[in-house]
PDB file of C-alpha atoms and ligand atoms in Angstrom:
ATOM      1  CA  UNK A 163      -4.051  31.874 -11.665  1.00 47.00           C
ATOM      2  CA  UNK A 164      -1.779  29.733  -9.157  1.00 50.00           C
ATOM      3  CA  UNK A 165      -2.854  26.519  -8.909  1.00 53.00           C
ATOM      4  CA  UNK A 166      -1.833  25.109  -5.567  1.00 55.00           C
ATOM      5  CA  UNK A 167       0.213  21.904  -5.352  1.00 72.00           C
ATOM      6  CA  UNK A 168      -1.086  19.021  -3.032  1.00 81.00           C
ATOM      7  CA  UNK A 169       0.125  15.846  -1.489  1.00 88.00           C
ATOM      8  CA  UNK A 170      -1.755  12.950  -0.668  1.00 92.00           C
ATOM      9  CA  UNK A 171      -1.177   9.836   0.990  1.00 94.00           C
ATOM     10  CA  UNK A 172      -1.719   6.674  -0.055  1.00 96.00           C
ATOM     11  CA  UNK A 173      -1.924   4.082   2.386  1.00 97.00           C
ATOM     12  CA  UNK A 174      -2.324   0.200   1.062  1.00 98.00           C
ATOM     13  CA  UNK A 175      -2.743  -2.674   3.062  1.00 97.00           C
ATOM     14  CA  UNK A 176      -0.371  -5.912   1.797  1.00 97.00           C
ATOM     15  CA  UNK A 177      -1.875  -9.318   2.473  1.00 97.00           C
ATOM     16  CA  UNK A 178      -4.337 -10.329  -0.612  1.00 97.00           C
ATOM     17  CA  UNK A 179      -4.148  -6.329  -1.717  1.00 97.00           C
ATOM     18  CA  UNK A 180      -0.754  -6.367  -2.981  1.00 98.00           C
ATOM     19  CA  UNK A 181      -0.125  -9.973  -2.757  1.00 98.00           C
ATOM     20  CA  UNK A 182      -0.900 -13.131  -1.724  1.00 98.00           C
ATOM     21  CA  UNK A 183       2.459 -14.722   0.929  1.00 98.00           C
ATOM     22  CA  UNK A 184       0.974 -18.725   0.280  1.00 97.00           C
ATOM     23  CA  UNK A 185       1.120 -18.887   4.238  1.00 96.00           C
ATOM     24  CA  UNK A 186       4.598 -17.178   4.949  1.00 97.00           C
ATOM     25  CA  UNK A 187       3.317 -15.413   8.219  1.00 95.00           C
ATOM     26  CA  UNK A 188       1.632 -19.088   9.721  1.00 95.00           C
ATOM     27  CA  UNK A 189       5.307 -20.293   9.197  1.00 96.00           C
ATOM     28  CA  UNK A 190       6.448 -18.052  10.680  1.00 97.00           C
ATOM     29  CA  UNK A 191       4.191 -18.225  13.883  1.00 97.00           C
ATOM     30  CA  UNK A 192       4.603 -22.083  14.133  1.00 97.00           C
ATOM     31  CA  UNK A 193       8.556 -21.670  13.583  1.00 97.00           C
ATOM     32  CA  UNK A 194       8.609 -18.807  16.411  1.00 97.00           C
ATOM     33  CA  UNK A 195       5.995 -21.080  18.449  1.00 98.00           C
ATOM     34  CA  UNK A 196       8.107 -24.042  18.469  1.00 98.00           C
ATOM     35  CA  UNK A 197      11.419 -22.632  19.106  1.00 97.00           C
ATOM     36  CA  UNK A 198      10.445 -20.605  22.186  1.00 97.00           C
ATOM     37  CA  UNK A 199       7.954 -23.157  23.735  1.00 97.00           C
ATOM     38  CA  UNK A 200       9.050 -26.742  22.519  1.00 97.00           C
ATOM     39  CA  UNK A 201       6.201 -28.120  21.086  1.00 97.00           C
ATOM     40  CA  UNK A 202       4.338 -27.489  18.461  1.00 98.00           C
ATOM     41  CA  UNK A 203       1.841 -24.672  17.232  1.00 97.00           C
ATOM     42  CA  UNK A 204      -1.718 -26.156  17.207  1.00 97.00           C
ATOM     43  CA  UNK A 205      -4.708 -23.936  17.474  1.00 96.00           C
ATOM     44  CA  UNK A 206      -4.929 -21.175  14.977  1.00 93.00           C
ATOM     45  CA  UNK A 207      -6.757 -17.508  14.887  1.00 94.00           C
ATOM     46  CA  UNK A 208      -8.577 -15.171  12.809  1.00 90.00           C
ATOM     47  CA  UNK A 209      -5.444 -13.129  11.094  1.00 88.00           C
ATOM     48  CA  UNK A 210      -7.631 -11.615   8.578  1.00 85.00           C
ATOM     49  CA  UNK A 211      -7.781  -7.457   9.073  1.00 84.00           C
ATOM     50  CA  UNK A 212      -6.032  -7.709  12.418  1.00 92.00           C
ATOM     51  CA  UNK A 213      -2.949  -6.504  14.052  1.00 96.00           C
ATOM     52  CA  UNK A 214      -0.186  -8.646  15.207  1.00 96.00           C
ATOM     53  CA  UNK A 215      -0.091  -6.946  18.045  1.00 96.00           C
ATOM     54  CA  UNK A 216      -3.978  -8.085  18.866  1.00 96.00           C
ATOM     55  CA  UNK A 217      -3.247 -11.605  17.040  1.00 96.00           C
ATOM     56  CA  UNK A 218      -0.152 -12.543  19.285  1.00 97.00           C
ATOM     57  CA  UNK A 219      -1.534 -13.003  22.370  1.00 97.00           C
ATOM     58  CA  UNK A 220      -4.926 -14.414  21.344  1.00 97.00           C
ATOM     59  CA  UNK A 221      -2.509 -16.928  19.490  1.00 97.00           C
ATOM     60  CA  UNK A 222      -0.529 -17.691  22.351  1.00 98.00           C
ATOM     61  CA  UNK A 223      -3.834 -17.946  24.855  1.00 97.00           C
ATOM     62  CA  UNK A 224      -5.543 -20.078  22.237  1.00 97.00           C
ATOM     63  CA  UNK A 225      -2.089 -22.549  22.838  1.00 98.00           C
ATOM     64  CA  UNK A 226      -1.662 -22.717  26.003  1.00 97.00           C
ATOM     65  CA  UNK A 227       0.429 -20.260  27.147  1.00 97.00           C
ATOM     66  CA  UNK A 228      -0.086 -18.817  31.025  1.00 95.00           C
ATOM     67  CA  UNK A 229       0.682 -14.870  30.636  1.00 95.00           C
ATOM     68  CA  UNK A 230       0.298 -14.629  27.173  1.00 96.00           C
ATOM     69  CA  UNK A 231       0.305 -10.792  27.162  1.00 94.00           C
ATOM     70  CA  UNK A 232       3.822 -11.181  28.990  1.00 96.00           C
ATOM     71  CA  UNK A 233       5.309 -13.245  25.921  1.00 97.00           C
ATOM     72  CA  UNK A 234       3.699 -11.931  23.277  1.00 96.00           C
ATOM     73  CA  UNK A 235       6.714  -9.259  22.805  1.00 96.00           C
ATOM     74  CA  UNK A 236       9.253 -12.238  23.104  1.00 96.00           C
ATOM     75  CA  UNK A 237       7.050 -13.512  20.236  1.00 97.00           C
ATOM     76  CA  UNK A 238       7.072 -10.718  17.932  1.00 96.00           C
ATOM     77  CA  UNK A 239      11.199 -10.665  18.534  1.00 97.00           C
ATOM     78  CA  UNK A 240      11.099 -14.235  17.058  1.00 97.00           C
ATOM     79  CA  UNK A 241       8.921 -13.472  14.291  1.00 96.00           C
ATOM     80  CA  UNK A 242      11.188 -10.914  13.442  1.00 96.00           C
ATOM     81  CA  UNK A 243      13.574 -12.786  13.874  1.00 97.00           C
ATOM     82  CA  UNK A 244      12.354 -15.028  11.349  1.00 98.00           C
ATOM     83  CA  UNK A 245      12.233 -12.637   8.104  1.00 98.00           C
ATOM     84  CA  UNK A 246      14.638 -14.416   5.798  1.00 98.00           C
ATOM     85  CA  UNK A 247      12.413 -16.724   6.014  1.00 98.00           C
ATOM     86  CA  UNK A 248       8.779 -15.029   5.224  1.00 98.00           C
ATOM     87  CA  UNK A 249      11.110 -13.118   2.502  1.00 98.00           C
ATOM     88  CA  UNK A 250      12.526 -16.293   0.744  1.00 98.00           C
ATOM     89  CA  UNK A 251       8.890 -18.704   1.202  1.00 98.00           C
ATOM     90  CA  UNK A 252       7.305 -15.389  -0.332  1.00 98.00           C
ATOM     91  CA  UNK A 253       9.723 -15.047  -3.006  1.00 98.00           C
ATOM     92  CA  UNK A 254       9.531 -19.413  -3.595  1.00 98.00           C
ATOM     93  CA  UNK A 255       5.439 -19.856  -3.517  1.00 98.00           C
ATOM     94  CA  UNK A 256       3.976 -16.309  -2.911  1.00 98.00           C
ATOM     95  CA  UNK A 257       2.059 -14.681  -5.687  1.00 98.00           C
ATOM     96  CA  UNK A 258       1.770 -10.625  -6.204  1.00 97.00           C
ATOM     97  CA  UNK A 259      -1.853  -9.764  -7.049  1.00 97.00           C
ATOM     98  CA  UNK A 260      -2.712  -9.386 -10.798  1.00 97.00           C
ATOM     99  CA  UNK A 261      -1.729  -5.791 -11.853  1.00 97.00           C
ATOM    100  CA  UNK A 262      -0.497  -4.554  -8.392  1.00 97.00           C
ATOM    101  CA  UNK A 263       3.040  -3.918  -9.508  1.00 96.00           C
ATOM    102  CA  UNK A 264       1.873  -1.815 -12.156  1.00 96.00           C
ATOM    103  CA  UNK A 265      -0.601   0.114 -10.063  1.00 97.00           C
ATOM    104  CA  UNK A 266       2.111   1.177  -7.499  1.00 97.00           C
ATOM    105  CA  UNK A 267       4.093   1.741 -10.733  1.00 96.00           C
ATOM    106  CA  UNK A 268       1.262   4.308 -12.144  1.00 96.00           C
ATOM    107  CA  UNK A 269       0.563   5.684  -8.300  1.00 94.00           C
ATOM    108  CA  UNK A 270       4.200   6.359  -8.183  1.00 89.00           C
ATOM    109  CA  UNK A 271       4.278   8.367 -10.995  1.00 87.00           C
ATOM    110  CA  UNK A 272       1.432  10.696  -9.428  1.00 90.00           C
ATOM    111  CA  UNK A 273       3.103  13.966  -8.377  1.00 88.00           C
ATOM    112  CA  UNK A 274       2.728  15.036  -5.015  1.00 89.00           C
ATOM    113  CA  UNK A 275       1.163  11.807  -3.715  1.00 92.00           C
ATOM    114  CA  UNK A 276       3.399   9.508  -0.786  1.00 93.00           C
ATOM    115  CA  UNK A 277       2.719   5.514  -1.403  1.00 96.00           C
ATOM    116  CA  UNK A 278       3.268   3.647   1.424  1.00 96.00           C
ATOM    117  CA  UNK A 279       2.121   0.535   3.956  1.00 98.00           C
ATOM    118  CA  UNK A 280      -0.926  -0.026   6.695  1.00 98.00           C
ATOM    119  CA  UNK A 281      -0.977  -3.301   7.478  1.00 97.00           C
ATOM    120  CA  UNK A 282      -1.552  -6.124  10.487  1.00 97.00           C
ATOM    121  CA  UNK A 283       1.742  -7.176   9.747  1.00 97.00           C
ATOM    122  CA  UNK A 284       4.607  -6.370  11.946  1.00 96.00           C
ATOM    123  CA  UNK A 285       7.042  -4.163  10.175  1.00 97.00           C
ATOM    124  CA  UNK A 286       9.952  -6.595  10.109  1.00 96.00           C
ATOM    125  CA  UNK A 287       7.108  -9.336   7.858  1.00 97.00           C
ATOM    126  CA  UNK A 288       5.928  -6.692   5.974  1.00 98.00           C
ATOM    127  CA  UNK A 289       9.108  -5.524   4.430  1.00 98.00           C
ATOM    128  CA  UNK A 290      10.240  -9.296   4.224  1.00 98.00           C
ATOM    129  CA  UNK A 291       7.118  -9.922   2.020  1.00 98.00           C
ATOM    130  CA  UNK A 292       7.207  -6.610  -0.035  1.00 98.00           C
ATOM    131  CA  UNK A 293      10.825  -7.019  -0.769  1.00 98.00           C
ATOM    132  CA  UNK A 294      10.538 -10.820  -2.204  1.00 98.00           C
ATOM    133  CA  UNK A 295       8.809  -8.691  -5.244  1.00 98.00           C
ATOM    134  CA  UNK A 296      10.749  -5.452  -4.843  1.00 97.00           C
ATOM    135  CA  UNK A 297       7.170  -3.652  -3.782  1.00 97.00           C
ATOM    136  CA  UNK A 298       9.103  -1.972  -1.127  1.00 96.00           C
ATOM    137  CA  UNK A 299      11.149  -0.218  -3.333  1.00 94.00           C
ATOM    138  CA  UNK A 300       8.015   1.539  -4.906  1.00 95.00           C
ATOM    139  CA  UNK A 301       6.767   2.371  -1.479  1.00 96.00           C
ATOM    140  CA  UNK A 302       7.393   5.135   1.033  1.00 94.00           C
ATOM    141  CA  UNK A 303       7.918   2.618   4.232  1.00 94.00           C
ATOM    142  CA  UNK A 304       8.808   5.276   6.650  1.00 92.00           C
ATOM    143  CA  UNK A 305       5.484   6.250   6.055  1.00 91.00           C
ATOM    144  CA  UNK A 306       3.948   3.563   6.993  1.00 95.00           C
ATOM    145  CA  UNK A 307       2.593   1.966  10.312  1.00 98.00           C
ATOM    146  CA  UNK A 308       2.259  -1.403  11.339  1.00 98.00           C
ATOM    147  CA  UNK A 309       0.895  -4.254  12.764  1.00 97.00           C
ATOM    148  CA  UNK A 310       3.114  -4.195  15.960  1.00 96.00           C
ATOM    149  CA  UNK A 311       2.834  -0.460  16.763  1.00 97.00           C
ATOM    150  CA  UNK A 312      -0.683  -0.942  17.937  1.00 96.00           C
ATOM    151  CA  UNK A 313      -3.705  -3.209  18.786  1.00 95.00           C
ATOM    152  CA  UNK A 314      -6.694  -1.862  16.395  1.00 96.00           C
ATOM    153  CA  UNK A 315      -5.823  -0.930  12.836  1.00 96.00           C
ATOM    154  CA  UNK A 316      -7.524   2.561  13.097  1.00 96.00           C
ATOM    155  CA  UNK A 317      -4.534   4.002  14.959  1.00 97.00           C
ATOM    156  CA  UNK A 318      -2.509   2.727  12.068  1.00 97.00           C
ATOM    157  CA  UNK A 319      -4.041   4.812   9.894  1.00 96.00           C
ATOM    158  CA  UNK A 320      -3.959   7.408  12.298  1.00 96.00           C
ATOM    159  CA  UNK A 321       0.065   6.825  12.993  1.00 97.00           C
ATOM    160  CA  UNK A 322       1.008   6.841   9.010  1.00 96.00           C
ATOM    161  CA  UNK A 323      -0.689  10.270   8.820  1.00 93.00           C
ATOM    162  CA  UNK A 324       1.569  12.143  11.544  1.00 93.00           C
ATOM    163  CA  UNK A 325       4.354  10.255  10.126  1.00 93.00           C
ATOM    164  CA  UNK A 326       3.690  11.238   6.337  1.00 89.00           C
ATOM    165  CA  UNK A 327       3.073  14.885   7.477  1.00 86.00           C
ATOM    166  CA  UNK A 328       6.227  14.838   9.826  1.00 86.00           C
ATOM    167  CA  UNK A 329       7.888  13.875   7.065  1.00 82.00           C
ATOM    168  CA  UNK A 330       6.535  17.223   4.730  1.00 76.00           C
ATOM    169  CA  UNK A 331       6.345  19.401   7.710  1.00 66.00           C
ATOM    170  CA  UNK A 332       6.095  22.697   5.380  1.00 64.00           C
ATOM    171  CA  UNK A 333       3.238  21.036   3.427  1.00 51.00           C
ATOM    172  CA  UNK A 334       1.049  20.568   6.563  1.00 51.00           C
ATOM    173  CA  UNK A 335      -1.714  23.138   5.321  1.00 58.00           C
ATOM    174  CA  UNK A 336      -1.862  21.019   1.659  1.00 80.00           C
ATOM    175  CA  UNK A 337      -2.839  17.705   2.336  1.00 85.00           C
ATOM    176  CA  UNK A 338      -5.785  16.182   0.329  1.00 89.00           C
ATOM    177  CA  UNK A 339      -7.090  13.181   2.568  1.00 92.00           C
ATOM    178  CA  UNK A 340      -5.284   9.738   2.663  1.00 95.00           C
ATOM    179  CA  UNK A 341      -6.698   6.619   0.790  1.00 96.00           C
ATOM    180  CA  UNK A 342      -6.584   3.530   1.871  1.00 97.00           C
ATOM    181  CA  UNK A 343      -6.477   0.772   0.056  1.00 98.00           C
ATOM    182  CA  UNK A 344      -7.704  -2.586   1.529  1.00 97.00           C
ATOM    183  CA  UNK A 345      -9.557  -6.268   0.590  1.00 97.00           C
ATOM    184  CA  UNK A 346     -11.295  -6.139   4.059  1.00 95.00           C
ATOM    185  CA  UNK A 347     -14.099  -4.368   6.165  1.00 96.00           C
ATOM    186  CA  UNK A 348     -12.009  -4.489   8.840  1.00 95.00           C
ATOM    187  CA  UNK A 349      -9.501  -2.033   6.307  1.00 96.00           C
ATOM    188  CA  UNK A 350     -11.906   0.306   5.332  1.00 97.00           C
ATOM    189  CA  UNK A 351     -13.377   0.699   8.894  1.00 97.00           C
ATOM    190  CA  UNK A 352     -10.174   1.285  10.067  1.00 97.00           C
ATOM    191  CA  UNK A 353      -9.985   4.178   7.047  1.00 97.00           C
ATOM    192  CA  UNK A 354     -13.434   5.591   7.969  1.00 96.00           C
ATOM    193  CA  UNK A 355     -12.118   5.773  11.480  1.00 96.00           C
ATOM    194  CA  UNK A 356      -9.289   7.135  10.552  1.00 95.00           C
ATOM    195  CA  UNK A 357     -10.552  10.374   8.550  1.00 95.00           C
ATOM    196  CA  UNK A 358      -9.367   8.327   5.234  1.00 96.00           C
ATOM    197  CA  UNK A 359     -11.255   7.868   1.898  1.00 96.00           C
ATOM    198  CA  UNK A 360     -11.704   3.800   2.609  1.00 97.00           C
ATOM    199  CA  UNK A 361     -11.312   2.263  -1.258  1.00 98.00           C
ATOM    200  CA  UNK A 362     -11.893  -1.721  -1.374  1.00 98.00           C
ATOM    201  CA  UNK A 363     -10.192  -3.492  -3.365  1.00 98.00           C
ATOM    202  CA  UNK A 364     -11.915  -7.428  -4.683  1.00 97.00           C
ATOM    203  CA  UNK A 365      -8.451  -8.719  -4.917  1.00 96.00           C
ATOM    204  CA  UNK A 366      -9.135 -10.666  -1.808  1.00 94.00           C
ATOM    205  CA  UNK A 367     -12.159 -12.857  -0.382  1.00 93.00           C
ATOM    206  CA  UNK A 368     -13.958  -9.980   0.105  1.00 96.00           C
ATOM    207  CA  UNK A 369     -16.614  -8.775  -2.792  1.00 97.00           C
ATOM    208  CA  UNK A 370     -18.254  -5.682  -3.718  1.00 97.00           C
ATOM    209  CA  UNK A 371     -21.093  -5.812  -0.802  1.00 97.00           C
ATOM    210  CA  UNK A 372     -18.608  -6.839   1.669  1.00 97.00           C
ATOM    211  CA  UNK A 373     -16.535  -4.057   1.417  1.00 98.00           C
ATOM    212  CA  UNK A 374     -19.120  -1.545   0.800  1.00 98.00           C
ATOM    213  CA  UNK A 375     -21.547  -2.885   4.012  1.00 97.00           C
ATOM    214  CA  UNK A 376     -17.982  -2.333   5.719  1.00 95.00           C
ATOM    215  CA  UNK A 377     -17.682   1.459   4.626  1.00 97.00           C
ATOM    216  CA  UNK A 378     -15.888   1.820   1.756  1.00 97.00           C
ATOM    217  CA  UNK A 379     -16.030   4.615  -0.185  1.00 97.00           C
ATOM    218  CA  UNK A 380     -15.285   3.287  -3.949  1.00 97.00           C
ATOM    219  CA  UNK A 381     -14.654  -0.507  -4.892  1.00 98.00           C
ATOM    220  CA  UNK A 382     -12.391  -1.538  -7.145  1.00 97.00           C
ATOM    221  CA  UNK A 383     -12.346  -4.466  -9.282  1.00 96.00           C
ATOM    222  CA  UNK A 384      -9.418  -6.005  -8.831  1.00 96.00           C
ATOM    223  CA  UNK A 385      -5.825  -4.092  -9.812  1.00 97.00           C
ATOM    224  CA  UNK A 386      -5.641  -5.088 -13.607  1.00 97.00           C
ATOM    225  CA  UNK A 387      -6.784  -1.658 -14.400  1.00 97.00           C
ATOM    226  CA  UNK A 388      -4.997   1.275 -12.390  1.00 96.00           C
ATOM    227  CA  UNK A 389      -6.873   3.518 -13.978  1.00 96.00           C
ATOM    228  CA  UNK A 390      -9.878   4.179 -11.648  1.00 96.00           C
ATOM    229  CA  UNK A 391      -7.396   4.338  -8.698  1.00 96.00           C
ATOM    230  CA  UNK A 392      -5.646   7.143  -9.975  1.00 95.00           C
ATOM    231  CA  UNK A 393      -9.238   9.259 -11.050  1.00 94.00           C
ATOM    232  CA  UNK A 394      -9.315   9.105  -7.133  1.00 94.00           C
ATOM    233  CA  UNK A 395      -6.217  10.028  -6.516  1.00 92.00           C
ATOM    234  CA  UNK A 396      -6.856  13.007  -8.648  1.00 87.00           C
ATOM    235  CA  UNK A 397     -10.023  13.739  -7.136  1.00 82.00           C
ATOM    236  CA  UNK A 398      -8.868  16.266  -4.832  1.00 66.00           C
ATOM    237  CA  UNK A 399      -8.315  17.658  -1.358  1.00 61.00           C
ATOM    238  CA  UNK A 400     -11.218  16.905   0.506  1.00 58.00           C
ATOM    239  CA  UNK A 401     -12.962  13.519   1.544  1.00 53.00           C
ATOM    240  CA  UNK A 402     -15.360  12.090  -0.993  1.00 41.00           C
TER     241      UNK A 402
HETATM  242 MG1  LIG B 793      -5.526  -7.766   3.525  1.00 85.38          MG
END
């Protein structure tokens, strides 16, 4: 009998998933904010499940800023601009998640399946806050999308897909369907919407009910035990 090899995709999202950044993206925004308009950042936003892309100029609107769509790419330049400093206030006062670096260790060692990123944050903050803990060297950023290619997270999930299977172009035919692996409705709508098994994780502020009455598929609880991750990851080909 030939048993025929698979790959999956594993998609996680980073803020209060993986880790939590003790504010590194804020400072960032009020850093950014100050520099290019010369006064300080007041009013805040919902960041929570959202892209930067969809945060910016709701940010800059919310603060006064006429044309807000206009600047908002200005903005993300300065954010990224700014990683050296998300990577080092990550590295000084952010805290990874209890057992995430072993759970990307144990996913890692899963053959056939691609780790990588979907996640609001623009790609330049993401891989400043993964690398503080060396996450990004256990993950397949290229992967990945982010939270500056597009407004709504769906088409994140969506975007890492053609990238993974651009990436394995022969294996095109032998893809089980991504995971995603998220602390918010928000990220397991976006993984419904996205053709995704949507897994919730409770690492965040979201519990059990939350993330189920927001789609997911399976809950975790909490990373300490990688365990039931990878009996999903082992599940198979098609969507559960
Ligand atoms: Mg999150």
């Amino acid at each position: 009998m030939t048993v025929r090899a698979w790959h999956r995709l594993v998609l996680w999202d980073i803020d209060y998933t993986l880790l939590d950044a003790s504010g590194a993206t804020r400072l960032a925004f009020a850093d950014a904010f100050h520099d290019l308009f010369g006064r300080p950042l007041r009013e805040q936003v919902l960041m929570a499940g959202r892209c930067e892309a969809a945060v910016v100029p709701d940010l800059l609107r919310r603060n006064g800023v006429r044309d807000a769509h206009l600047r908002a790419p200005d903005f993300l330049a300065a954010l990224a601009a700014r990683a050296d400093l998300v990577r080092e206030h990550t590295r000084r006062h952010g805290t990874l998640m209890p057992g995430a670096d072993a759970t990307l260790a144990a996913v890692e060692g899963q053959a056939g399946i691609v780790p990588s990123v979907v996640t609001g944050n623009s790609k330049a903050t993401a891989v400043a806050k993964l690398s503080a803990f060396d996450l990004d060297q256990r993950l397949c950023l290229a992967s990945g999308a982010f939270g500056d290619e597009a407004m709504e997270r769906v088409r994140l999930v969506r975007l890492a897909v053609e990238r993974a299977r651009r990436a394995l172009p022969g294996a095109s035919h032998d893809w089980a369907a991504p995971l995603v692996v998220g602390d918010t409705p928000e990220d397991m709508r976006a993984a419904r919407g996205g053709g995704a098994i949507a897994v919730g994780v409770t690492t965040g502020a979201h519990d059990y009910r939350a993330l189920r009455d927001g789609g997911a598929d399976h809950v975790l609880d909490g990373l300490l035990d990688p365990e039931p991750l990878i009996e999903l990851i082992r599940l198979g080909p098609s969507r559960a």
